[in-house]
mmCIF file of N, CA and C in Angstrom:
data_model
loop_
_atom_site.group_PDB
_atom_site.id
_atom_site.type_symbol
_atom_site.label_atom_id
_atom_site.label_comp_id
_atom_site.label_asym_id
_atom_site.label_seq_id
_atom_site.Cartn_x
_atom_site.Cartn_y
_atom_site.Cartn_z
ATOM 1 N N MET A 1 0.809 -1.309 -0.165
ATOM 2 C CA MET A 1 -0.009 0.396 0.136
ATOM 3 C C MET A 1 1.084 1.030 0.263
ATOM 4 N N LYS A 2 2.077 1.200 0.858
ATOM 5 C CA LYS A 2 2.615 2.442 1.059
ATOM 6 C C LYS A 2 3.507 2.471 -0.623
ATOM 7 N N ARG A 3 3.592 1.846 -1.111
ATOM 8 C CA ARG A 3 4.707 1.809 -2.228
ATOM 9 C C ARG A 3 3.925 2.526 -3.429
ATOM 10 N N ILE A 4 2.350 1.652 -3.571
ATOM 11 C CA ILE A 4 1.472 2.513 -4.175
ATOM 12 C C ILE A 4 1.294 4.015 -3.873
ATOM 13 N N LEU A 5 1.078 4.500 -2.685
ATOM 14 C CA LEU A 5 0.850 5.719 -2.190
ATOM 15 C C LEU A 5 2.138 6.656 -3.256
ATOM 16 N N ILE A 6 3.251 6.247 -2.888
ATOM 17 C CA ILE A 6 4.708 6.615 -3.421
ATOM 18 C C ILE A 6 4.691 6.870 -4.752
ATOM 19 N N ILE A 7 4.262 5.838 -5.510
ATOM 20 C CA ILE A 7 4.101 5.760 -6.829
ATOM 21 C C ILE A 7 3.012 6.854 -7.256
ATOM 22 N N PHE A 8 2.042 7.205 -6.711
ATOM 23 C CA PHE A 8 1.104 7.568 -6.992
ATOM 24 C C PHE A 8 1.224 9.612 -7.082
ATOM 25 N N ALA A 9 2.256 9.517 -5.253
ATOM 26 C CA ALA A 9 2.594 10.505 -5.206
ATOM 27 C C ALA A 9 3.462 11.604 -6.350
ATOM 28 N N ILE A 10 4.011 10.792 -6.846
ATOM 29 C CA ILE A 10 5.585 11.027 -8.115
ATOM 30 C C ILE A 10 4.501 11.281 -9.368
ATOM 31 N N VAL A 11 3.333 10.171 -9.707
ATOM 32 C CA VAL A 11 2.752 10.828 -10.901
ATOM 33 C C VAL A 11 2.100 12.030 -10.855
ATOM 34 N N VAL A 12 1.371 12.268 -9.395
ATOM 35 C CA VAL A 12 0.643 13.726 -9.404
ATOM 36 C C VAL A 12 1.712 14.608 -9.445
ATOM 37 N N SER A 13 2.456 14.297 -8.866
ATOM 38 C CA SER A 13 3.810 15.429 -8.750
ATOM 39 C C SER A 13 4.300 15.983 -10.537
ATOM 40 N N PHE A 14 4.378 14.696 -11.309
ATOM 41 C CA PHE A 14 4.183 15.094 -12.800
ATOM 42 C C PHE A 14 3.786 15.516 -13.376
ATOM 43 N N ILE A 15 2.667 15.505 -12.758
ATOM 44 C CA ILE A 15 1.436 16.058 -13.740
ATOM 45 C C ILE A 15 1.563 17.201 -13.245
ATOM 46 N N THR A 16 1.073 18.001 -11.894
ATOM 47 C CA THR A 16 1.120 19.000 -11.738
ATOM 48 C C THR A 16 2.015 19.945 -12.343
ATOM 49 N N HIS A 17 3.727 18.973 -12.162
ATOM 50 C CA HIS A 17 4.856 19.688 -13.032
ATOM 51 C C HIS A 17 4.245 20.595 -14.690
ATOM 52 N N VAL A 18 3.701 19.443 -15.406
ATOM 53 C CA VAL A 18 3.659 19.041 -16.737
ATOM 54 C C VAL A 18 2.246 20.390 -16.616
ATOM 55 N N PHE A 19 1.335 20.294 -16.139
ATOM 56 C CA PHE A 19 -0.125 21.327 -16.350
ATOM 57 C C PHE A 19 0.142 22.326 -15.805
ATOM 58 N N GLY A 20 1.084 23.107 -14.795
ATOM 59 C CA GLY A 20 1.084 23.860 -13.770
ATOM 60 C C GLY A 20 -0.531 23.853 -13.336
ATOM 61 N N ALA A 21 -1.006 25.646 -13.195
ATOM 62 C CA ALA A 21 -1.980 25.575 -12.689
ATOM 63 C C ALA A 21 -3.281 25.666 -13.667
ATOM 64 N N ASN A 22 -3.435 24.596 -14.374
ATOM 65 C CA ASN A 22 -5.277 24.625 -15.448
ATOM 66 C C ASN A 22 -5.748 23.635 -13.946
ATOM 67 N N GLY A 23 -6.577 24.482 -13.462
ATOM 68 C CA GLY A 23 -7.558 23.742 -12.900
ATOM 69 C C GLY A 23 -8.362 22.286 -13.784
ATOM 70 N N GLU A 24 -9.150 22.856 -14.743
ATOM 71 C CA GLU A 24 -9.465 21.670 -14.997
ATOM 72 C C GLU A 24 -8.242 20.483 -15.486
ATOM 73 N N GLU A 25 -7.128 20.545 -15.815
ATOM 74 C CA GLU A 25 -6.536 19.478 -15.990
ATOM 75 C C GLU A 25 -5.700 18.799 -14.664
ATOM 76 N N LEU A 26 -6.155 19.538 -13.424
ATOM 77 C CA LEU A 26 -5.512 19.069 -11.888
ATOM 78 C C LEU A 26 -6.959 18.519 -11.525
ATOM 79 N N TYR A 27 -7.873 18.828 -11.485
ATOM 80 C CA TYR A 27 -9.217 18.321 -11.360
ATOM 81 C C TYR A 27 -9.485 16.712 -11.663
ATOM 82 N N LYS A 28 -8.809 16.339 -13.010
ATOM 83 C CA LYS A 28 -8.793 15.012 -13.518
ATOM 84 C C LYS A 28 -7.913 13.893 -12.548
ATOM 85 N N LYS A 29 -7.631 14.152 -11.607
ATOM 86 C CA LYS A 29 -7.206 13.422 -10.353
ATOM 87 C C LYS A 29 -8.033 13.453 -9.407
ATOM 88 N N CYS A 30 -9.176 13.985 -9.342
ATOM 89 C CA CYS A 30 -10.408 13.917 -8.603
ATOM 90 C C CYS A 30 -10.896 13.383 -8.861
ATOM 91 N N VAL A 31 -11.524 12.960 -10.169
ATOM 92 C CA VAL A 31 -12.665 12.601 -10.185
ATOM 93 C C VAL A 31 -13.164 11.329 -9.852
ATOM 94 N N ALA A 32 -12.199 10.329 -9.924
ATOM 95 C CA ALA A 32 -12.707 9.037 -9.428
ATOM 96 C C ALA A 32 -13.120 8.753 -7.565
ATOM 97 N N CYS A 33 -12.682 9.811 -7.021
ATOM 98 C CA CYS A 33 -13.281 9.902 -5.928
ATOM 99 C C CYS A 33 -14.560 11.196 -5.687
ATOM 100 N N HIS A 34 -14.067 12.309 -6.720
ATOM 101 C CA HIS A 34 -15.152 13.350 -6.135
ATOM 102 C C HIS A 34 -16.634 13.264 -7.065
ATOM 103 N N GLY A 35 -16.134 12.753 -8.436
ATOM 104 C CA GLY A 35 -16.966 13.164 -9.685
ATOM 105 C C GLY A 35 -16.754 13.684 -10.461
ATOM 106 N N LEU A 36 -17.115 13.430 -11.683
ATOM 107 C CA LEU A 36 -16.965 14.506 -12.708
ATOM 108 C C LEU A 36 -17.332 15.807 -12.689
ATOM 109 N N LYS A 37 -18.255 15.828 -11.913
ATOM 110 C CA LYS A 37 -18.880 17.462 -11.457
ATOM 111 C C LYS A 37 -18.416 17.759 -10.322
ATOM 112 N N ALA A 38 -17.771 17.046 -9.515
ATOM 113 C CA ALA A 38 -17.459 17.290 -7.796
ATOM 114 C C ALA A 38 -18.966 17.726 -6.921
ATOM 115 N N GLU A 39 -19.544 15.982 -7.471
ATOM 116 C CA GLU A 39 -21.340 16.019 -7.133
ATOM 117 C C GLU A 39 -21.330 15.003 -6.026
ATOM 118 N N LYS A 40 -19.767 13.832 -6.160
ATOM 119 C CA LYS A 40 -19.929 12.941 -5.260
ATOM 120 C C LYS A 40 -19.623 12.930 -3.941
ATOM 121 N N VAL A 41 -20.725 12.183 -2.532
ATOM 122 C CA VAL A 41 -19.922 12.422 -1.142
ATOM 123 C C VAL A 41 -19.549 11.388 -0.955
ATOM 124 N N PHE A 42 -18.171 11.714 -0.711
ATOM 125 C CA PHE A 42 -16.794 10.809 -0.710
ATOM 126 C C PHE A 42 -16.758 10.214 0.264
ATOM 127 N N ASN A 43 -17.136 8.788 0.707
ATOM 128 C CA ASN A 43 -17.310 7.336 1.529
ATOM 129 C C ASN A 43 -17.728 8.361 2.959
ATOM 130 N N ASN A 44 -19.132 8.819 2.864
ATOM 131 C CA ASN A 44 -20.367 8.980 3.505
ATOM 132 C C ASN A 44 -19.331 9.894 4.310
ATOM 133 N N LYS A 45 -17.800 10.430 4.289
ATOM 134 C CA LYS A 45 -17.872 11.691 4.943
ATOM 135 C C LYS A 45 -17.464 13.257 4.730
ATOM 136 N N VAL A 46 -16.809 13.284 3.054
ATOM 137 C CA VAL A 46 -16.067 14.317 2.616
ATOM 138 C C VAL A 46 -17.760 14.618 1.775
ATOM 139 N N PRO A 47 -18.624 15.861 2.376
ATOM 140 C CA PRO A 47 -19.512 16.488 1.359
ATOM 141 C C PRO A 47 -19.197 17.033 0.124
ATOM 142 N N ALA A 48 -20.061 16.995 -0.663
ATOM 143 C CA ALA A 48 -19.707 17.061 -2.384
ATOM 144 C C ALA A 48 -18.640 18.553 -2.390
ATOM 145 N N LEU A 49 -17.798 18.624 -3.374
ATOM 146 C CA LEU A 49 -16.755 19.552 -3.356
ATOM 147 C C LEU A 49 -17.618 20.996 -3.549
ATOM 148 N N THR A 50 -18.890 20.833 -3.965
ATOM 149 C CA THR A 50 -19.448 21.856 -5.496
ATOM 150 C C THR A 50 -20.425 22.873 -3.838
ATOM 151 N N THR A 51 -20.179 21.944 -2.619
ATOM 152 C CA THR A 51 -21.416 22.410 -1.732
ATOM 153 C C THR A 51 -20.136 23.576 -0.874
ATOM 154 N N PHE A 52 -18.509 23.398 -1.104
ATOM 155 C CA PHE A 52 -17.894 24.645 -0.592
ATOM 156 C C PHE A 52 -17.700 25.705 -1.211
ATOM 157 N N ASN A 53 -17.438 26.519 -0.923
ATOM 158 C CA ASN A 53 -16.936 28.244 -1.626
ATOM 159 C C ASN A 53 -15.483 27.736 -1.935
ATOM 160 N N LYS A 54 -14.768 28.800 -2.427
ATOM 161 C CA LYS A 54 -13.479 29.067 -2.845
ATOM 162 C C LYS A 54 -12.560 28.967 -1.797
ATOM 163 N N GLU A 55 -12.956 30.018 -0.614
ATOM 164 C CA GLU A 55 -11.789 29.581 0.343
ATOM 165 C C GLU A 55 -11.924 27.961 1.206
ATOM 166 N N GLN A 56 -12.868 27.847 1.101
ATOM 167 C CA GLN A 56 -13.363 26.707 1.892
ATOM 168 C C GLN A 56 -12.595 25.247 1.482
ATOM 169 N N ILE A 57 -12.441 25.179 0.197
ATOM 170 C CA ILE A 57 -11.206 24.596 -0.790
ATOM 171 C C ILE A 57 -10.304 24.711 -0.219
ATOM 172 N N ILE A 58 -9.703 25.762 -0.370
ATOM 173 C CA ILE A 58 -8.352 26.042 -0.813
ATOM 174 C C ILE A 58 -7.906 26.240 0.754
ATOM 175 N N GLU A 59 -8.397 26.276 1.885
ATOM 176 C CA GLU A 59 -7.877 26.096 3.205
ATOM 177 C C GLU A 59 -8.150 24.440 3.674
ATOM 178 N N SER A 60 -8.753 23.531 2.920
ATOM 179 C CA SER A 60 -8.676 21.924 2.974
ATOM 180 C C SER A 60 -7.796 21.450 2.688
ATOM 181 N N MET A 61 -7.360 21.856 1.344
ATOM 182 C CA MET A 61 -6.122 21.756 0.858
ATOM 183 C C MET A 61 -5.126 21.806 1.200
ATOM 184 N N LYS A 62 -5.157 23.223 1.486
ATOM 185 C CA LYS A 62 -3.197 23.686 2.447
ATOM 186 C C LYS A 62 -3.401 22.627 3.759
ATOM 187 N N GLY A 63 -4.353 22.260 4.424
ATOM 188 C CA GLY A 63 -4.733 21.886 5.754
ATOM 189 C C GLY A 63 -4.280 20.228 5.486
ATOM 190 N N TYR A 64 -4.528 19.585 4.210
ATOM 191 C CA TYR A 64 -4.066 18.292 4.106
ATOM 192 C C TYR A 64 -2.732 18.120 3.611
ATOM 193 N N LYS A 65 -1.776 19.280 3.191
ATOM 194 C CA LYS A 65 -0.829 19.659 3.363
ATOM 195 C C LYS A 65 0.342 19.259 4.284
ATOM 196 N N ASP A 66 -0.866 20.118 5.445
ATOM 197 C CA ASP A 66 -0.236 20.065 6.993
ATOM 198 C C ASP A 66 -0.855 18.912 7.785
ATOM 199 N N LYS A 67 -1.033 18.164 7.243
ATOM 200 C CA LYS A 67 -1.617 16.761 8.533
ATOM 201 C C LYS A 67 -2.791 17.213 9.345
ATOM 202 N N LEU A 68 -3.376 18.744 8.815
ATOM 203 C CA LEU A 68 -4.904 19.324 9.063
ATOM 204 C C LEU A 68 -6.188 19.023 8.671
ATOM 205 N N ASN A 69 -7.189 18.245 9.031
ATOM 206 C CA ASN A 69 -8.190 17.401 8.369
ATOM 207 C C ASN A 69 -9.241 17.083 9.238
ATOM 208 N N LYS A 70 -10.187 17.993 9.284
ATOM 209 C CA LYS A 70 -11.493 17.608 9.788
ATOM 210 C C LYS A 70 -12.189 16.363 9.325
ATOM 211 N N TYR A 71 -11.705 15.913 8.000
ATOM 212 C CA TYR A 71 -12.656 14.858 7.602
ATOM 213 C C TYR A 71 -11.987 13.164 7.377
ATOM 214 N N LYS A 72 -10.840 13.296 8.428
ATOM 215 C CA LYS A 72 -9.811 11.896 8.436
ATOM 216 C C LYS A 72 -9.420 11.623 6.937
ATOM 217 N N MET A 73 -9.228 12.377 6.043
ATOM 218 C CA MET A 73 -8.927 11.730 4.677
ATOM 219 C C MET A 73 -7.489 11.793 4.124
ATOM 220 N N GLY A 74 -6.780 12.145 5.538
ATOM 221 C CA GLY A 74 -5.353 12.698 5.358
ATOM 222 C C GLY A 74 -4.726 11.996 4.436
ATOM 223 N N MET A 75 -4.519 10.619 4.957
ATOM 224 C CA MET A 75 -3.697 9.540 4.367
ATOM 225 C C MET A 75 -4.493 9.250 2.992
ATOM 226 N N LEU A 76 -5.372 9.676 2.668
ATOM 227 C CA LEU A 76 -5.391 10.086 0.995
ATOM 228 C C LEU A 76 -5.156 11.000 0.323
ATOM 229 N N MET A 77 -5.825 11.909 0.719
ATOM 230 C CA MET A 77 -5.329 13.275 0.552
ATOM 231 C C MET A 77 -3.645 13.857 0.454
ATOM 232 N N LYS A 78 -3.004 13.324 1.460
ATOM 233 C CA LYS A 78 -1.608 14.035 1.113
ATOM 234 C C LYS A 78 -0.830 13.923 0.295
ATOM 235 N N PRO A 79 -0.976 13.087 -0.325
ATOM 236 C CA PRO A 79 -0.084 12.444 -1.909
ATOM 237 C C PRO A 79 -0.723 13.473 -2.393
ATOM 238 N N VAL A 80 -1.743 13.264 -2.620
ATOM 239 C CA VAL A 80 -2.399 14.562 -3.821
ATOM 240 C C VAL A 80 -2.101 15.983 -3.157
ATOM 241 N N SER A 81 -2.641 16.347 -2.560
ATOM 242 C CA SER A 81 -2.182 17.678 -2.097
ATOM 243 C C SER A 81 -1.164 18.317 -1.745
ATOM 244 N N LYS A 82 0.433 17.501 -1.155
ATOM 245 C CA LYS A 82 1.262 17.946 -1.644
ATOM 246 C C LYS A 82 2.341 18.543 -2.070
ATOM 247 N N PRO A 83 2.448 18.159 -3.442
ATOM 248 C CA PRO A 83 2.730 18.296 -4.760
ATOM 249 C C PRO A 83 2.395 19.722 -5.166
ATOM 250 N N LEU A 84 1.095 19.981 -5.000
ATOM 251 C CA LEU A 84 0.558 21.358 -5.084
ATOM 252 C C LEU A 84 1.364 22.363 -4.694
ATOM 253 N N SER A 85 1.275 23.662 -5.426
ATOM 254 C CA SER A 85 1.804 24.952 -5.063
ATOM 255 C C SER A 85 0.285 25.803 -4.971
ATOM 256 N N ASP A 86 0.771 26.573 -4.146
ATOM 257 C CA ASP A 86 -0.265 27.558 -3.816
ATOM 258 C C ASP A 86 -1.226 28.129 -4.993
ATOM 259 N N GLU A 87 -0.626 28.362 -6.593
ATOM 260 C CA GLU A 87 -1.655 28.771 -7.028
ATOM 261 C C GLU A 87 -2.300 27.988 -7.925
ATOM 262 N N ASP A 88 -1.643 26.458 -8.118
ATOM 263 C CA ASP A 88 -2.342 25.031 -8.530
ATOM 264 C C ASP A 88 -3.765 25.002 -7.404
ATOM 265 N N ILE A 89 -3.241 25.022 -6.410
ATOM 266 C CA ILE A 89 -4.452 25.004 -5.410
ATOM 267 C C ILE A 89 -5.709 26.109 -5.799
ATOM 268 N N GLU A 90 -5.457 26.986 -5.884
ATOM 269 C CA GLU A 90 -6.621 28.130 -6.357
ATOM 270 C C GLU A 90 -6.809 28.018 -7.253
ATOM 271 N N ALA A 91 -5.939 27.347 -8.309
ATOM 272 C CA ALA A 91 -6.666 27.057 -9.370
ATOM 273 C C ALA A 91 -7.534 26.377 -9.875
ATOM 274 N N LEU A 92 -7.628 25.055 -8.836
ATOM 275 C CA LEU A 92 -8.215 24.002 -8.523
ATOM 276 C C LEU A 92 -9.360 24.695 -7.774
ATOM 277 N N ALA A 93 -9.479 25.673 -6.879
ATOM 278 C CA ALA A 93 -10.524 25.983 -6.301
ATOM 279 C C ALA A 93 -11.851 26.030 -6.957
ATOM 280 N N ASP A 94 -10.690 27.859 -8.051
ATOM 281 C CA ASP A 94 -11.223 28.133 -9.333
ATOM 282 C C ASP A 94 -12.362 27.223 -10.453
ATOM 283 N N PHE A 95 -11.750 25.699 -10.820
ATOM 284 C CA PHE A 95 -12.463 25.577 -11.259
ATOM 285 C C PHE A 95 -13.383 24.387 -10.681
ATOM 286 N N ILE A 96 -13.571 23.691 -9.708
ATOM 287 C CA ILE A 96 -14.831 23.349 -8.338
ATOM 288 C C ILE A 96 -15.791 24.155 -8.602
ATOM 289 N N GLN A 97 -15.418 25.389 -8.371
ATOM 290 C CA GLN A 97 -16.733 26.581 -8.148
ATOM 291 C C GLN A 97 -17.290 26.625 -9.628
ATOM 292 N N SER A 98 -16.260 26.703 -10.505
ATOM 293 C CA SER A 98 -16.959 26.797 -11.863
ATOM 294 C C SER A 98 -18.064 25.236 -12.559
ATOM 295 N N LEU A 99 -17.916 24.660 -11.517
ATOM 296 C CA LEU A 99 -19.040 23.047 -11.730
ATOM 297 C C LEU A 99 -20.192 23.353 -11.456
ATOM 298 N N LYS A 100 -20.313 24.528 -10.598
ATOM 299 C CA LYS A 100 -21.671 24.581 -9.501
ATOM 300 C C LYS A 100 -22.492 25.341 -10.331
#
């Protein structure tokens, strides 16, 4: 499991580097858990991302990077959020807002 997370983190890091701060491209990594339109409730814990405002999304993503989260999903989200720059997180939040 640990090996899979490491490989996933490397792939996410590479994708982030290649695509930069394009929220739509960055969100493609999120679709499996959060849905094509950010409409899925994940694991009966995390509400649909479209229910959050931009500031809440940014705060949550930065929290996952710093191991602070209220949904207890840090193990899954840390490898996804860690390689993202502040610019990437903002672009991702903007894109999620556009899905509302």
